[in-house]
Coordinates of C-alpha atoms in Angstrom, one line a residue:
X1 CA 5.3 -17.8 18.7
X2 CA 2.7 -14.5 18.8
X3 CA 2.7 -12.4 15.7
X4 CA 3.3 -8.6 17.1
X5 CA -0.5 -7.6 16.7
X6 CA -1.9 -10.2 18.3
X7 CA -4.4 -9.2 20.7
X8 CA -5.2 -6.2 18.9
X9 CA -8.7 -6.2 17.2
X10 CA -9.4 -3.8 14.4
X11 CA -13.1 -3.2 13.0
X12 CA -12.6 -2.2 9.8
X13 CA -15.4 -0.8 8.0
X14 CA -13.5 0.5 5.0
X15 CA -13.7 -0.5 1.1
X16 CA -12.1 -0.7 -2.1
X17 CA -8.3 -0.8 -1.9
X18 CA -6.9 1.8 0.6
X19 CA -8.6 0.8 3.8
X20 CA -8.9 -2.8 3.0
X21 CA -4.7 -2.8 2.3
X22 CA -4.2 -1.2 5.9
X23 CA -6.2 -3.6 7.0
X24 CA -4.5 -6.5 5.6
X25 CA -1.0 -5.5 7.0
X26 CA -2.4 -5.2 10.4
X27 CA -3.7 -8.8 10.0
X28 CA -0.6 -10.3 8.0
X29 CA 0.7 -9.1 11.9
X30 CA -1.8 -11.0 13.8
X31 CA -4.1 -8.0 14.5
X32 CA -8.2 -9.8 14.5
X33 CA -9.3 -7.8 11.8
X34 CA -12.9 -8.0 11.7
X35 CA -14.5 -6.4 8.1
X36 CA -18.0 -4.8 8.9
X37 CA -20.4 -4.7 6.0
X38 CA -24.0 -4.3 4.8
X39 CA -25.9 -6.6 3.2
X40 CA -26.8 -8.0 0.7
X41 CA -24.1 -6.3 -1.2
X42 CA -20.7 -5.8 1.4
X43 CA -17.6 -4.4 0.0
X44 CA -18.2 -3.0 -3.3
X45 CA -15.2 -4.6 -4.7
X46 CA -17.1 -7.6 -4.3
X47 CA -19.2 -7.0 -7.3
X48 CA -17.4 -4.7 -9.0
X49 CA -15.4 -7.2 -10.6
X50 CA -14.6 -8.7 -14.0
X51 CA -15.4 -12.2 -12.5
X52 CA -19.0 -13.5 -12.7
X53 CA -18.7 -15.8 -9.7
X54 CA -16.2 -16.1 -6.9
X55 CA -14.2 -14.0 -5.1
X56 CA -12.2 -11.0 -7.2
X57 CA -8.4 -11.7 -6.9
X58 CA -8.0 -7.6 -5.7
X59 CA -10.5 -8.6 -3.1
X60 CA -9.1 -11.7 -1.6
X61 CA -5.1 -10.3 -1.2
X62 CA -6.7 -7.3 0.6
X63 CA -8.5 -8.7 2.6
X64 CA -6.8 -12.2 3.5
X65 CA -6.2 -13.2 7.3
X66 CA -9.9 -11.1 8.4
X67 CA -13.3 -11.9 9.2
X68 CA -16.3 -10.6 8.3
X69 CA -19.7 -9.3 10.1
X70 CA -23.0 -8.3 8.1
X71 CA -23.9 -5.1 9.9
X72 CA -26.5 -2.8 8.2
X73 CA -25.3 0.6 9.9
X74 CA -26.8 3.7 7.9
X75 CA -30.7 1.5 8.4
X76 CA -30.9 0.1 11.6
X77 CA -30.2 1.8 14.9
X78 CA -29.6 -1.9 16.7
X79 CA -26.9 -2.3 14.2
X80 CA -25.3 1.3 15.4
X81 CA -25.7 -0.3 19.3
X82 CA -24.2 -3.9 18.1
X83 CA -21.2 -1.3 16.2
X84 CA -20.9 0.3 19.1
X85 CA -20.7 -3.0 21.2
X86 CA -17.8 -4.2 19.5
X87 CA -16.3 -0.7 20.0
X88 CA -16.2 -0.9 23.7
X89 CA -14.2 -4.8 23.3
X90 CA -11.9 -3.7 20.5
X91 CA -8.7 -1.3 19.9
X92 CA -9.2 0.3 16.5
X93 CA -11.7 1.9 13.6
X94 CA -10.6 2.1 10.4
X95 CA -12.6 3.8 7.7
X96 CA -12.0 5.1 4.2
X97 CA -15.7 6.7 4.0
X98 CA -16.4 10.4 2.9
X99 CA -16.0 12.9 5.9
X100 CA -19.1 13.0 7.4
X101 CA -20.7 10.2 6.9
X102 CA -20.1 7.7 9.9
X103 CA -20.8 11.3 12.3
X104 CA -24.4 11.3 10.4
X105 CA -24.9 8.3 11.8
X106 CA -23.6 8.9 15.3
X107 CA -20.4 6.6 14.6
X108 CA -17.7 9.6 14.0
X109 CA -14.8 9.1 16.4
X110 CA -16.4 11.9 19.2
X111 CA -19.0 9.1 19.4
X112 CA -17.7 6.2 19.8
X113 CA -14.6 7.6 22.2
X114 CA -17.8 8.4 24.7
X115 CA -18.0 4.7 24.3
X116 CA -14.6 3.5 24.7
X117 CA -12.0 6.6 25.8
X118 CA -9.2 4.3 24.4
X119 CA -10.0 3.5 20.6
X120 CA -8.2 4.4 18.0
X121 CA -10.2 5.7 14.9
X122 CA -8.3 6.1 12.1
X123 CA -9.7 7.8 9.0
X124 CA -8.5 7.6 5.1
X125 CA -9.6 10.3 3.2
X126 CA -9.1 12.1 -0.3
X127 CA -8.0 15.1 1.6
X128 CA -8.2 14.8 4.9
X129 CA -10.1 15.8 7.5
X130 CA -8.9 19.5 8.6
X131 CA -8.1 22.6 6.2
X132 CA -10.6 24.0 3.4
X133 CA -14.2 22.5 3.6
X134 CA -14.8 22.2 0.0
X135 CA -12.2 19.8 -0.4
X136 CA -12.8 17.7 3.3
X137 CA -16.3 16.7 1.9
X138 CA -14.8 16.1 -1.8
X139 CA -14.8 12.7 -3.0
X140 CA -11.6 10.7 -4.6
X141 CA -10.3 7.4 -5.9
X142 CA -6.3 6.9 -6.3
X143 CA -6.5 8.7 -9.6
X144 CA -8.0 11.5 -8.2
X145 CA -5.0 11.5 -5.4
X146 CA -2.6 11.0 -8.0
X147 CA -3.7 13.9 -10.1
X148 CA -4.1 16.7 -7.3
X149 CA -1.1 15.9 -5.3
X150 CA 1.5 16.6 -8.8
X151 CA 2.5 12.7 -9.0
X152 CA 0.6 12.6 -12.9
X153 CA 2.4 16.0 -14.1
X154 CA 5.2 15.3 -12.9
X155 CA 5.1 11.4 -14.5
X156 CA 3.6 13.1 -17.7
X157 CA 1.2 10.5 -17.5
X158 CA -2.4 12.0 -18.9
X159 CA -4.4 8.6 -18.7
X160 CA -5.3 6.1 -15.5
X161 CA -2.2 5.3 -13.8
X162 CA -1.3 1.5 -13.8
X163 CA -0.4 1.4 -10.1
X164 CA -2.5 2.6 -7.5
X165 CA 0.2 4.4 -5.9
X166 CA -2.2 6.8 -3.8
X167 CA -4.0 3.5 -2.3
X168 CA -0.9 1.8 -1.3
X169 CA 0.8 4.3 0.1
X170 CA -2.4 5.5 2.1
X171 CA -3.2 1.9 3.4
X172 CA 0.8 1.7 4.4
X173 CA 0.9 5.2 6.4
X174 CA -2.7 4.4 8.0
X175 CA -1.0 1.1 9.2
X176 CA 2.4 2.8 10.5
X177 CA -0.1 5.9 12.0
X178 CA -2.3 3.0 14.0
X179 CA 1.1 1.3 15.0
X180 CA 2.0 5.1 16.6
X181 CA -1.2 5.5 18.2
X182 CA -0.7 2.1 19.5
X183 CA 2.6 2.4 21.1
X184 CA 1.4 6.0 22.5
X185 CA -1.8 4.3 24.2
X186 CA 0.6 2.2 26.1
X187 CA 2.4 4.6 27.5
X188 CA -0.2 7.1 28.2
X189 CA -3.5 5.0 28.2
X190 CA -4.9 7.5 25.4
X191 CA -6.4 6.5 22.2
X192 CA -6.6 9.1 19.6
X193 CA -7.8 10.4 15.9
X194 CA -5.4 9.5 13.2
X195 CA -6.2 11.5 10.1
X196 CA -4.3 10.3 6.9
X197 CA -5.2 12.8 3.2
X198 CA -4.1 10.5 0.2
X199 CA -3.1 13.9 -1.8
X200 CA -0.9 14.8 1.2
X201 CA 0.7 11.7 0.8
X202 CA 0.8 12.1 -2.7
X203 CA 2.8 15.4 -2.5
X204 CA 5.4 14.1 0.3
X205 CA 6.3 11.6 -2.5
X206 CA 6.5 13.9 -5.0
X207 CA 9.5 15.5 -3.1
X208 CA 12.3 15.3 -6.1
X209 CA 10.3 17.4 -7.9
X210 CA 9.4 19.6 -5.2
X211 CA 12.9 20.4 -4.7
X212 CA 13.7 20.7 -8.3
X213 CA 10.9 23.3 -8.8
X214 CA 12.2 25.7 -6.4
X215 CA 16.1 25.8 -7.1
X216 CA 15.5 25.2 -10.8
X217 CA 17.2 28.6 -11.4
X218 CA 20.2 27.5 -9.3
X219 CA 20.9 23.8 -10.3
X220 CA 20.4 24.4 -14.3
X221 CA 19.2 20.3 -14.7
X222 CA 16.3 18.6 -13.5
X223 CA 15.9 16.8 -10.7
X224 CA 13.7 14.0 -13.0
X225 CA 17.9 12.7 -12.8
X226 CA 18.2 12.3 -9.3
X227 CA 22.0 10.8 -9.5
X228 CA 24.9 11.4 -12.1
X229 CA 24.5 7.7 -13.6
X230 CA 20.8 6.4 -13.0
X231 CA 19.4 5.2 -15.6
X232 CA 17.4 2.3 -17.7
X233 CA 19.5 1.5 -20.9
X234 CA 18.7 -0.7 -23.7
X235 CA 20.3 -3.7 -24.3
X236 CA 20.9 -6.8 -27.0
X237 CA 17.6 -8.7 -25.9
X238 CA 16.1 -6.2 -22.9
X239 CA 17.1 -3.2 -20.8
X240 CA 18.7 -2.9 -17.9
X241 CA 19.6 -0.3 -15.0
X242 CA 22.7 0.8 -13.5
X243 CA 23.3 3.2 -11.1
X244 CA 26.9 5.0 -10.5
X245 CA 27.5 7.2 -8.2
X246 CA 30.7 7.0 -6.0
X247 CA 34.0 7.8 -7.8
X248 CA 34.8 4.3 -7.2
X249 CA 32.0 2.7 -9.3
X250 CA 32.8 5.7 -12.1
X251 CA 36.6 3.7 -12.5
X252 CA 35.0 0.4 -12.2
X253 CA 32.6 1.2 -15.3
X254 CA 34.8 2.8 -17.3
X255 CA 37.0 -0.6 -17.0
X256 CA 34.0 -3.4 -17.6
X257 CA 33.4 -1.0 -20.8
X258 CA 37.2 -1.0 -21.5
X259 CA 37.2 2.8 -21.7
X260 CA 39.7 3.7 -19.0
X261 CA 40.6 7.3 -21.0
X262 CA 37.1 8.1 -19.5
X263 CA 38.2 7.8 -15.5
X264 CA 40.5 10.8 -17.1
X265 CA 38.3 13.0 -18.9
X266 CA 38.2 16.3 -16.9
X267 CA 34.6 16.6 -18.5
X268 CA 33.2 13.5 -16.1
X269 CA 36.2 13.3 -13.6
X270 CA 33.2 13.9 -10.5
X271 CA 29.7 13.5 -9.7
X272 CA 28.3 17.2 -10.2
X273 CA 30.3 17.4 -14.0
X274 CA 28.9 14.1 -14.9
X275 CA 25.1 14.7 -13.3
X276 CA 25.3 17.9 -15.4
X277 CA 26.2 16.4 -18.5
X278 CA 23.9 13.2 -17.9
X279 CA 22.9 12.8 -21.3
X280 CA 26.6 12.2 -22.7
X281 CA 27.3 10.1 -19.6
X282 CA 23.5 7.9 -20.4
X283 CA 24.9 8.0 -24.3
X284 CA 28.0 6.5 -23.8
X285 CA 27.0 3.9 -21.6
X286 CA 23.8 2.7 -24.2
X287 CA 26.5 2.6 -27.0
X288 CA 28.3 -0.3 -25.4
X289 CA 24.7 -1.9 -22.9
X290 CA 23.3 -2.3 -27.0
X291 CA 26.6 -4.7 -27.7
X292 CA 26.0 -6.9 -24.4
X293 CA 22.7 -9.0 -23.5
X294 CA 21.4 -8.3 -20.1
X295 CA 23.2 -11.6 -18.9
X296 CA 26.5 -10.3 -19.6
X297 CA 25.8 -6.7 -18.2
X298 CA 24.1 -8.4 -15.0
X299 CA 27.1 -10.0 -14.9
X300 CA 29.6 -7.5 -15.3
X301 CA 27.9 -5.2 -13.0
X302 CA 27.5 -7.7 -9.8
X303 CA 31.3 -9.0 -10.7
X304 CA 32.4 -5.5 -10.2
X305 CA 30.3 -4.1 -7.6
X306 CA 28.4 -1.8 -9.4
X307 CA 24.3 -1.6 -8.6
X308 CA 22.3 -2.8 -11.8
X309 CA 19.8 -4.8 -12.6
X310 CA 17.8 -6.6 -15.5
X311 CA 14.0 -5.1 -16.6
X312 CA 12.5 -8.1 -15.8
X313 CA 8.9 -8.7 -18.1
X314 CA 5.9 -8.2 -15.8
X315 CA 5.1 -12.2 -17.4
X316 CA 8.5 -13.5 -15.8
X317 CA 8.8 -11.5 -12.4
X318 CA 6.0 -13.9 -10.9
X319 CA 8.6 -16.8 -11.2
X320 CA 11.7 -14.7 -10.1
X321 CA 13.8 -17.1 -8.2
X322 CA 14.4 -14.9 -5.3
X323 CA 10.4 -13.8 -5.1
X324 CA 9.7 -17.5 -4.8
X325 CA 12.4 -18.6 -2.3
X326 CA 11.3 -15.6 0.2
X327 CA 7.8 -16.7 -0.3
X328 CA 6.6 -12.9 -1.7
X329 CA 5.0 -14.6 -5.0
X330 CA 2.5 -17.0 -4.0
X331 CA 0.1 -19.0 -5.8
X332 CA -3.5 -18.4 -4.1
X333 CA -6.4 -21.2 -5.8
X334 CA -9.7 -19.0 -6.5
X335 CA -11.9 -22.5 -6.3
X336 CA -14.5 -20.4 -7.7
X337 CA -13.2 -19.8 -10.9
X338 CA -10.9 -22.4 -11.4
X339 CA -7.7 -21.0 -11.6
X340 CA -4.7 -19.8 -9.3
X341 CA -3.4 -16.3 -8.9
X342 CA 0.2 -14.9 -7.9
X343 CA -0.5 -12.7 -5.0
X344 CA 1.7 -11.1 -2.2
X345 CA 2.7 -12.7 0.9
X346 CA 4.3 -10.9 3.9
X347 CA 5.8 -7.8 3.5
X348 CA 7.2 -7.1 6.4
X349 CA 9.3 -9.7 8.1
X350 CA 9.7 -9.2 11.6
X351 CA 12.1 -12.4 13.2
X352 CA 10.6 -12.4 16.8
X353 CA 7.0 -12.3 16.4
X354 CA 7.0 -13.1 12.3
X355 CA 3.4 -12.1 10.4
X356 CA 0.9 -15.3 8.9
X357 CA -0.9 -16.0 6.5
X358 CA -3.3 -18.0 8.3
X359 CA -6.4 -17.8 5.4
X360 CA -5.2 -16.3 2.2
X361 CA -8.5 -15.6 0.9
X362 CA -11.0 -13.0 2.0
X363 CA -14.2 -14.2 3.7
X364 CA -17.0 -14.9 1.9
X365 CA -19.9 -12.0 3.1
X366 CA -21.1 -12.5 6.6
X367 CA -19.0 -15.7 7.3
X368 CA -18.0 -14.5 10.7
X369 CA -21.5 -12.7 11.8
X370 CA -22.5 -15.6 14.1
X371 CA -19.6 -15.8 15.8
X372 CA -18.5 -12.6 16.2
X373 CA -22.2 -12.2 18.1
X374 CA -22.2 -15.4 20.0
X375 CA -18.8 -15.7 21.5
X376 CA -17.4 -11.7 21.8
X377 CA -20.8 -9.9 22.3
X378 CA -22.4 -13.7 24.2
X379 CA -25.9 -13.3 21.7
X380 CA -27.7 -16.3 22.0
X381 CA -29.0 -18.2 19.3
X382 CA -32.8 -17.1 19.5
X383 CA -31.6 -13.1 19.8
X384 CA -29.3 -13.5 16.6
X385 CA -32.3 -14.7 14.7
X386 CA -34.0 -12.4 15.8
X387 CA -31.4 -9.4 14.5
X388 CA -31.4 -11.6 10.9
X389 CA -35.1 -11.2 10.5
X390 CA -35.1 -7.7 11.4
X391 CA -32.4 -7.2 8.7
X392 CA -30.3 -5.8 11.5
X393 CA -27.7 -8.1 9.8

């Protein structure tokens, strides 16, 4: 059975995490995802790393399922005609460098479309690629995305975030953008310039407080409580969530807590009277979560139909039952330094044409250059040694 992609060849000349995540969910689909690098270093993730030898664990999950070519683009102008080469046999660019810097070269997407009228180029950037100059050419990181576009304000959270939200999200919508341009070049035959701005992204999921900003003279509460009854409670040995929102659930809760006076309170008898008093509502329910384990709330809550859920320890998620059945929580060996890591597996499960993991670990720098050459570009032997003593690759 073919994966979706496959057919579809990507070079993707991007590093660190956002690129490189893109990347890796066009290959979990079957896309051939070829990584283009310079030597002697490649990636920079690849050395900047807490592990003395081996392969980082943030390198091999984003970029599993690819294949790797040493090209030394900014030095050598054969390794700008081999780029360009592959350009002409392949369906998409994908870059996370600086604006600028691939058109210094004469690789920018007006260049290479004179070279193939059908590639998609898409381009992750800090903040995009049209609008003020002084912020096109500015550099950023996830942090810097996070911070600009509201998302560390809003969290209240003055130090380095512990999830790379910008990065994710960037890699995700470059993947869903290429996916567009994709399905547009088969109908029209056109490829096209897909632009993605991590702090754009970054204020499109900010939109609760968006919204909460401007009708904060009209709505009296914050939207920081987006439902009546959303919350994380405390519990005997944990915390746990629960969620309430229908009338429905409302009388269901009041019964597992054996409260039924409270489905006749006119103070919480709807949504809107109990969202504005949300912090009697949260009270009330973390009096009786702190009598009940998270096993008997858990209980309780899926008994009765009422969305909730245990805070499961970062230390025991790894092992949830339902992460391991699906296959998400995989152990991935690291040969190199002797130990196995939990990493991802497909995200998105498609049943027709279902994604692989065909090669969990990244490849090693250069693994693919030879044959990438020889059998897409038909370099002989002699010619390639010729381009490795050149320092072409």
């Amino acid at each position: 059975m073919k994966a979706v992609l496959d057919g579809i060849r990507v070079l993707d000349l991007s590093q660190f995490f956002s690129g490189p995540w893109c990347g890796m969910l066009l290959a979990d689909m079957g896309a051939e995802v070829i990584k283009v690098e310079p030597s002697p270093i490649g990636d920079y993730i690849r050395v900047g790393t807490l592990f003395e030898k081996g392969l980082a664990p943030l390198y091999t999950v984003f970029n599993r399922n690819k294949k790797s070519i040493t090209l030394n683009l900014k030095k050598s102008e054969k390794a700008r005609e081999i780029f360009k080469q592959l350009v002409i046999k392949s369906d998409v660019v994908l870059t996370n460098a600086l604006p600028g810097d691939l058109e210094s070269i004469n690789l920018g997407y007006e260049d290479l479309k004179k070279v193939n009228p059908q590639i998609i180029f898409a381009a992750i950037s800090g903040f995009g690629r049209s609008g003020l100059e002084e912020f096109i050419k500015q550099p950023a990181f996830d942090i810097v995305a996070q911070a600009t576009g509201g998302v560390l304000d809003t969290l209240k959270m003055y130090e380095m975030p512990k999830i790379p939200f910008a990065d994710i999200n960037a890699g995700t919508y470059c993947a869903l953008g290429i996916m567009q341009a994709l399905f547009f070049r088969e109908r029209t035959g056109k490829g096209q310039f897909i632009d993605i701005s991590m702090q754009d992204i970054m204020f499109a999921y900010n939109i609760l407080a968006h919204i909460s900003h401007t009708l904060r003279d009209e709505i009296e509460q914050s939207f920081s409580r987006i439902l009546p009854l959303y919350n994380v409670f405390k519990t005997k040995d944990g915390y746990v969530t629960i969620v309430v929102i229908t009338e429905k659930q409302w009388h269901r809760i009041c019964d597992v807590m054996e409260n039924p006076d409270l489905k006749r309170d006119r103070r919480y008898n709807s949504p809107l009277k109990r969202w504005k008093r949300g912090e009697e509502v949260d009270t009330i329910l973390s009096t009786w979560t702190q009598t009940k384990t998270n096993a008997e709330i858990v209980a309780l809550m899926n008994k009765n139909r009422i969305p909730g859920g245990p805070v499961i320890p970062f230390d025991e998620v790894q092992e949830h039952p339902q992460l391991l059945a699906r296959e998400m929580s995989r152990d991935v060996e690291l040969p190199e330094v002797g130990k196995s890591v939990k990493l991802p597996g497909i995200i998105i499960r498609l049943s027709e044409s279902p994604g692989k993991i065909i090669d969990p670990h990244g490849p090693a720098l250069g693994q693919h250059t030879i044959k990438i050459l020889s059998e897409i570009l038909k370099y002989s032997s002699e010619e390639i040694d010729q381009l490795r003593k050149k320092g072409v690759i």
